[in-house]
Backbone as numpy.savetxt, mean C-alpha at the origin, in Angstrom:
# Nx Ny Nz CAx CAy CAz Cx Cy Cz
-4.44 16.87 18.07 -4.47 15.42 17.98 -3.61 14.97 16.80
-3.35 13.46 16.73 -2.54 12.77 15.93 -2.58 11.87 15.44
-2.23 10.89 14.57 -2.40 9.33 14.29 -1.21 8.42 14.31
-1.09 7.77 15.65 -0.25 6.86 15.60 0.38 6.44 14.42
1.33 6.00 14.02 2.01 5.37 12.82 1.48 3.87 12.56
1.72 3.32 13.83 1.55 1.68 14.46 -0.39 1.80 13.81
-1.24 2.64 13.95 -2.51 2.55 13.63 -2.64 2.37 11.93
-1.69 2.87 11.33 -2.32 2.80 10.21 -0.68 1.61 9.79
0.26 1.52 9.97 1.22 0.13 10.01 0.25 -1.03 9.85
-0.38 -1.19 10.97 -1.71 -2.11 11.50 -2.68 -2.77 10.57
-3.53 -1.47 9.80 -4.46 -1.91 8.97 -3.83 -2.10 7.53
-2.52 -1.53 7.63 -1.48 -2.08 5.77 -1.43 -3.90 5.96
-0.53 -3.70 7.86 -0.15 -5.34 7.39 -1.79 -6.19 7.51
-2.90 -6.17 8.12 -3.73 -6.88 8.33 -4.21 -7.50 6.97
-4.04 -5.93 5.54 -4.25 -6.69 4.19 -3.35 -7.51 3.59
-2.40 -7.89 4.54 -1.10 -8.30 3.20 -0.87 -9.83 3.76
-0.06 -10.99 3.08 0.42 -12.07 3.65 1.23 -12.39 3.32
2.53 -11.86 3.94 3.81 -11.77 3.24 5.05 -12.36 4.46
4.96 -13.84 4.38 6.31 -14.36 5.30 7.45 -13.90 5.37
7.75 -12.76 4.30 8.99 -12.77 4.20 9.34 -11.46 5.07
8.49 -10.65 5.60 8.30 -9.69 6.65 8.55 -10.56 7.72
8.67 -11.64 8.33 8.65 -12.08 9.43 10.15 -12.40 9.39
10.93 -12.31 8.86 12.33 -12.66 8.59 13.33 -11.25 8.17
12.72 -9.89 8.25 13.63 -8.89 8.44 13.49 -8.46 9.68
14.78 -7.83 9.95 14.61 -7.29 11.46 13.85 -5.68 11.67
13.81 -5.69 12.99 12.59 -4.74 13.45 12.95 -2.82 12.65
14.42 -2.92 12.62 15.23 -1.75 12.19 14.52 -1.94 10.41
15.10 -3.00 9.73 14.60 -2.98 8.37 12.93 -2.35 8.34
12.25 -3.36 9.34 10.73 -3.43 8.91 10.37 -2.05 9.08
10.76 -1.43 9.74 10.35 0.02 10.24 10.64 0.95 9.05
11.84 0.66 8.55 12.50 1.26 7.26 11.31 0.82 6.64
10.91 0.00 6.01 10.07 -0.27 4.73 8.58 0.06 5.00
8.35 0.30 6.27 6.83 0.68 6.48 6.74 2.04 6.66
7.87 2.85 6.83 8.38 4.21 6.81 8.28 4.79 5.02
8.94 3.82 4.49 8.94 4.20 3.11 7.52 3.77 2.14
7.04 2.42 2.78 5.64 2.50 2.27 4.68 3.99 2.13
4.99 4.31 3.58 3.79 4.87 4.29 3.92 6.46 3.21
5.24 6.89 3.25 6.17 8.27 2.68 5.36 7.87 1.45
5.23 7.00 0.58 5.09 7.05 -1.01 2.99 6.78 -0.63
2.54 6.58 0.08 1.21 6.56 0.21 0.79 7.96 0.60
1.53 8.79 1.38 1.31 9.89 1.82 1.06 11.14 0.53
2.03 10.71 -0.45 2.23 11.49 -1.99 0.52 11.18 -2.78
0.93 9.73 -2.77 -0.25 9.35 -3.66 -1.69 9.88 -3.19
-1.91 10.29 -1.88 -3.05 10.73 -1.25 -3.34 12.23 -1.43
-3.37 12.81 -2.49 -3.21 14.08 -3.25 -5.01 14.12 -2.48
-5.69 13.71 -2.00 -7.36 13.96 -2.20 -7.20 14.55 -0.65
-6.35 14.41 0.14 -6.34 14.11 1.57 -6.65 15.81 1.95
-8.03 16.10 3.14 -8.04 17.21 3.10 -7.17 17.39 4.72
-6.26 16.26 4.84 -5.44 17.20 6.13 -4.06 16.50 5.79
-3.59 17.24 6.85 -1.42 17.56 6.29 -1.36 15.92 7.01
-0.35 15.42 5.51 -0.03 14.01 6.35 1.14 13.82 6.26
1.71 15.15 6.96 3.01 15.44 7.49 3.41 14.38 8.25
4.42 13.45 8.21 4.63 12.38 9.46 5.86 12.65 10.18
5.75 12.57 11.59 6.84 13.13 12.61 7.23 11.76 12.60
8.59 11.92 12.51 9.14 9.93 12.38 9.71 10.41 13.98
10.17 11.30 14.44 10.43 11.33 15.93 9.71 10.98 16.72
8.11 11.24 16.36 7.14 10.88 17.61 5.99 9.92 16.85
6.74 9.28 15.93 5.72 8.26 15.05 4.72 8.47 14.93
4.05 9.91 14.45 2.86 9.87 14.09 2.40 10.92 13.07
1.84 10.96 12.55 1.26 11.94 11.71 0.47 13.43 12.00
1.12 13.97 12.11 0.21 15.20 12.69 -1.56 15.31 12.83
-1.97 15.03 11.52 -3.19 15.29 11.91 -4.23 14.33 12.28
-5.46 14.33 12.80 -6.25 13.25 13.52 -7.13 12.92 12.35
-6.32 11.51 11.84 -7.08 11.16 10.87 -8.13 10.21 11.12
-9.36 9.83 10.07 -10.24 9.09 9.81 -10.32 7.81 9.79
-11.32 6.87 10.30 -10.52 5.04 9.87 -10.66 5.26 8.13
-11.50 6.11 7.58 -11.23 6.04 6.01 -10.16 6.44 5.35
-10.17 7.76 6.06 -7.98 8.41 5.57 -7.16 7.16 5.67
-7.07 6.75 6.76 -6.33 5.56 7.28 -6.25 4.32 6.65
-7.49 4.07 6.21 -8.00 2.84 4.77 -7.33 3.15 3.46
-7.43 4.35 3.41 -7.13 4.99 1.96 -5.59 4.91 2.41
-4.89 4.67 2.53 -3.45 5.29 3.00 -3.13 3.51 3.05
-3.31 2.90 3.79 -3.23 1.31 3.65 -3.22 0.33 2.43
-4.45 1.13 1.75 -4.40 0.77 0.43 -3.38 1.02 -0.53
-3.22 2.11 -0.53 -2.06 2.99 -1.01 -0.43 2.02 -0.79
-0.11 1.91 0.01 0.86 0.95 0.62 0.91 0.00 0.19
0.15 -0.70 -0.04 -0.48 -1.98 -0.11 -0.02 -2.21 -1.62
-0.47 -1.22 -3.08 -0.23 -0.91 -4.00 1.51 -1.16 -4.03
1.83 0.10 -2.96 3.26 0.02 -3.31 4.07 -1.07 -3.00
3.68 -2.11 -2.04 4.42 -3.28 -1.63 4.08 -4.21 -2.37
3.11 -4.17 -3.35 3.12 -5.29 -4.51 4.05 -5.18 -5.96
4.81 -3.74 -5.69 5.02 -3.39 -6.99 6.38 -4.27 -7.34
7.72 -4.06 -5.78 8.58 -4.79 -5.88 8.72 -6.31 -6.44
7.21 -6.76 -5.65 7.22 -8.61 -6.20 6.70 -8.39 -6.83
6.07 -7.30 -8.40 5.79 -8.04 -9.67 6.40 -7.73 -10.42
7.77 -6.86 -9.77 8.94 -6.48 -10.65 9.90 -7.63 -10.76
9.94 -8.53 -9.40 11.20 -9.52 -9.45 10.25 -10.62 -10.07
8.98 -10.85 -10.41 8.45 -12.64 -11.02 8.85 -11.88 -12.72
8.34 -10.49 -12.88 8.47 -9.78 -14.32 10.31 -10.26 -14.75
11.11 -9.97 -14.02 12.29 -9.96 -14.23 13.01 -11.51 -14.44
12.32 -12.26 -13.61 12.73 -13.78 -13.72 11.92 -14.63 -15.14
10.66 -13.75 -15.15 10.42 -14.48 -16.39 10.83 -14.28 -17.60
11.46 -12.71 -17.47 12.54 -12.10 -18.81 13.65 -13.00 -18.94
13.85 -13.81 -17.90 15.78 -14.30 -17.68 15.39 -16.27 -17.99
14.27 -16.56 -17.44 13.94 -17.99 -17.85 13.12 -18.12 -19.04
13.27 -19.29 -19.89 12.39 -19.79 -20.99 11.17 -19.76 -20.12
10.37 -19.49 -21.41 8.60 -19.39 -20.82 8.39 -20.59 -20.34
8.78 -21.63 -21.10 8.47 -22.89 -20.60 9.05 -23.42 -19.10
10.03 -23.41 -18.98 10.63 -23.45 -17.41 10.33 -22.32 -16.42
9.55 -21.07 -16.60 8.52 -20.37 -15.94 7.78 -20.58 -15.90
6.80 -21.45 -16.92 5.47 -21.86 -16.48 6.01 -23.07 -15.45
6.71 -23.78 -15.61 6.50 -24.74 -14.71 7.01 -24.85 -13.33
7.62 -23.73 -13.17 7.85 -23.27 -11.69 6.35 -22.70 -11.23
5.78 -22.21 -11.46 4.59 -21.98 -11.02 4.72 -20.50 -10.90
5.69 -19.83 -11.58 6.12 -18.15 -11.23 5.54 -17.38 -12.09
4.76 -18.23 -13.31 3.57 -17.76 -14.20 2.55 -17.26 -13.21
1.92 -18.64 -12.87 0.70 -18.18 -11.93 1.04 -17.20 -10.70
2.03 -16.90 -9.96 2.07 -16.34 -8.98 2.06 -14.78 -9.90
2.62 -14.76 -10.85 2.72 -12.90 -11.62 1.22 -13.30 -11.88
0.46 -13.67 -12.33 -0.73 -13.88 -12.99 -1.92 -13.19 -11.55
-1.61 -14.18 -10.58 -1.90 -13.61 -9.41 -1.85 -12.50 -8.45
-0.48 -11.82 -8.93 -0.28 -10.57 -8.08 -0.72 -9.66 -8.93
-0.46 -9.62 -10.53 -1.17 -8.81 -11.58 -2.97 -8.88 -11.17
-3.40 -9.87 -10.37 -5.10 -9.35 -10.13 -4.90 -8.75 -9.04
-4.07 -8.67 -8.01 -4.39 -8.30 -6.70 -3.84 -7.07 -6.66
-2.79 -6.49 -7.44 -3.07 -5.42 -7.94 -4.12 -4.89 -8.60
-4.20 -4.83 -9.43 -5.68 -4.46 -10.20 -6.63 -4.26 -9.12
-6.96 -5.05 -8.71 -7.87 -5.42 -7.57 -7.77 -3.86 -6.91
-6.61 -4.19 -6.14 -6.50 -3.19 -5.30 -6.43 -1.69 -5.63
-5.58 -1.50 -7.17 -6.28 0.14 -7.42 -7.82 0.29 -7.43
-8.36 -0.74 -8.22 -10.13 -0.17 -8.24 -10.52 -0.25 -7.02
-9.89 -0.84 -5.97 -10.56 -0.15 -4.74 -9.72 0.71 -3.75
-8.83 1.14 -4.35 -8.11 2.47 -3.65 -9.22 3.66 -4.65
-9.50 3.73 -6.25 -10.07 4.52 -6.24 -11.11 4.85 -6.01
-11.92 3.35 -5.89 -13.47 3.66 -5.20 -13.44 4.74 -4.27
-12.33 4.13 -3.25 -12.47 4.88 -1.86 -11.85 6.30 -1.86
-11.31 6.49 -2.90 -11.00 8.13 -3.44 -11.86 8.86 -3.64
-12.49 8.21 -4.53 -13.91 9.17 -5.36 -14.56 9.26 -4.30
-14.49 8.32 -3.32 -16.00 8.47 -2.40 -15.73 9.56 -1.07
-14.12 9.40 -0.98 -14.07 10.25 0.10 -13.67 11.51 -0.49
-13.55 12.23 -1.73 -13.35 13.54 -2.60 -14.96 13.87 -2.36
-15.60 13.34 -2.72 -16.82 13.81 -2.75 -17.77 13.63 -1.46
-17.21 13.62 0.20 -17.74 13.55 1.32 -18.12 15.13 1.68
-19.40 15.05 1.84 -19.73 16.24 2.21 -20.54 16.86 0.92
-19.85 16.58 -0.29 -21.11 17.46 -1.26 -22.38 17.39 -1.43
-22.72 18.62 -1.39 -24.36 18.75 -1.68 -24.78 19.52 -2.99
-23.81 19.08 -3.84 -24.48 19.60 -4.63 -23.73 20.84 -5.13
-24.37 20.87 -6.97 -24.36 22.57 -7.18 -25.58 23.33 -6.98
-25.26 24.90 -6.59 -26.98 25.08 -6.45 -26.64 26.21 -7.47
């Protein structure tokens, strides 16, 4: 068995709200959910199966979990916020603070700085919890 690509594509975009995905083409989007997915696959060091991904037959070799699959979304999710708090970080290096606050590009870094945050403490919740599935214990 296997895991569709499109299955776990699916539950990345369902967390995100990003218009500006609706304005690259299908070749780009595939590229960037390809490369999401590649840098979530690394970060998933806990993962107890190969998340080898066949980009020929879009799927991941092994038959993963809706939690693998959560955990891996999240992961993504992380990495697609990093670009937009690099470009509000970079615009507010290049504008006076004052003409950044009043674009409103304060609050939007202010904002993606929680939803990050946000989102590692619950990528690692769901680490710790799925590292430790199955233990019973030392005896």
């Amino acid at each position: 068995m296997s895991t569709d690509l499109d299955v776990i594509y699916s539950k990345f975009l369902s967390q995100i709200d990003d218009i500006e995905l609706s304005l690259i083409s299908d070749e780009d989007m595939e590229s960037l959910l390809i490369d999401l997915l590649e840098n979530a696959t690394v970060e998933f060091k806990e993962c107890k199966k190969d998340l080898t991904i066949n980009v020929e037959e879009e799927c991941i070799e092994a038959d993963l979990t809706l939690e693998e699959i959560y955990i891996l979304a999240l992961s993504m999710k992380l990495f697609w916020l990093s670009p937009k708090i690099n470009r509000e970080e970079n615009l507010r290096q290049i504008m006076q603070d004052r003409d950044f606050k009043q674009l409103s590009n304060a609050n939007m870094l202010k904002a993606l700085l929680q939803l990050q945050d946000a989102t590692r403490k619950e990528l690692k919740k769901f680490k710790q919890r799925y590292a430790f599935n199955g233990f019973k214990g030392f005896e």
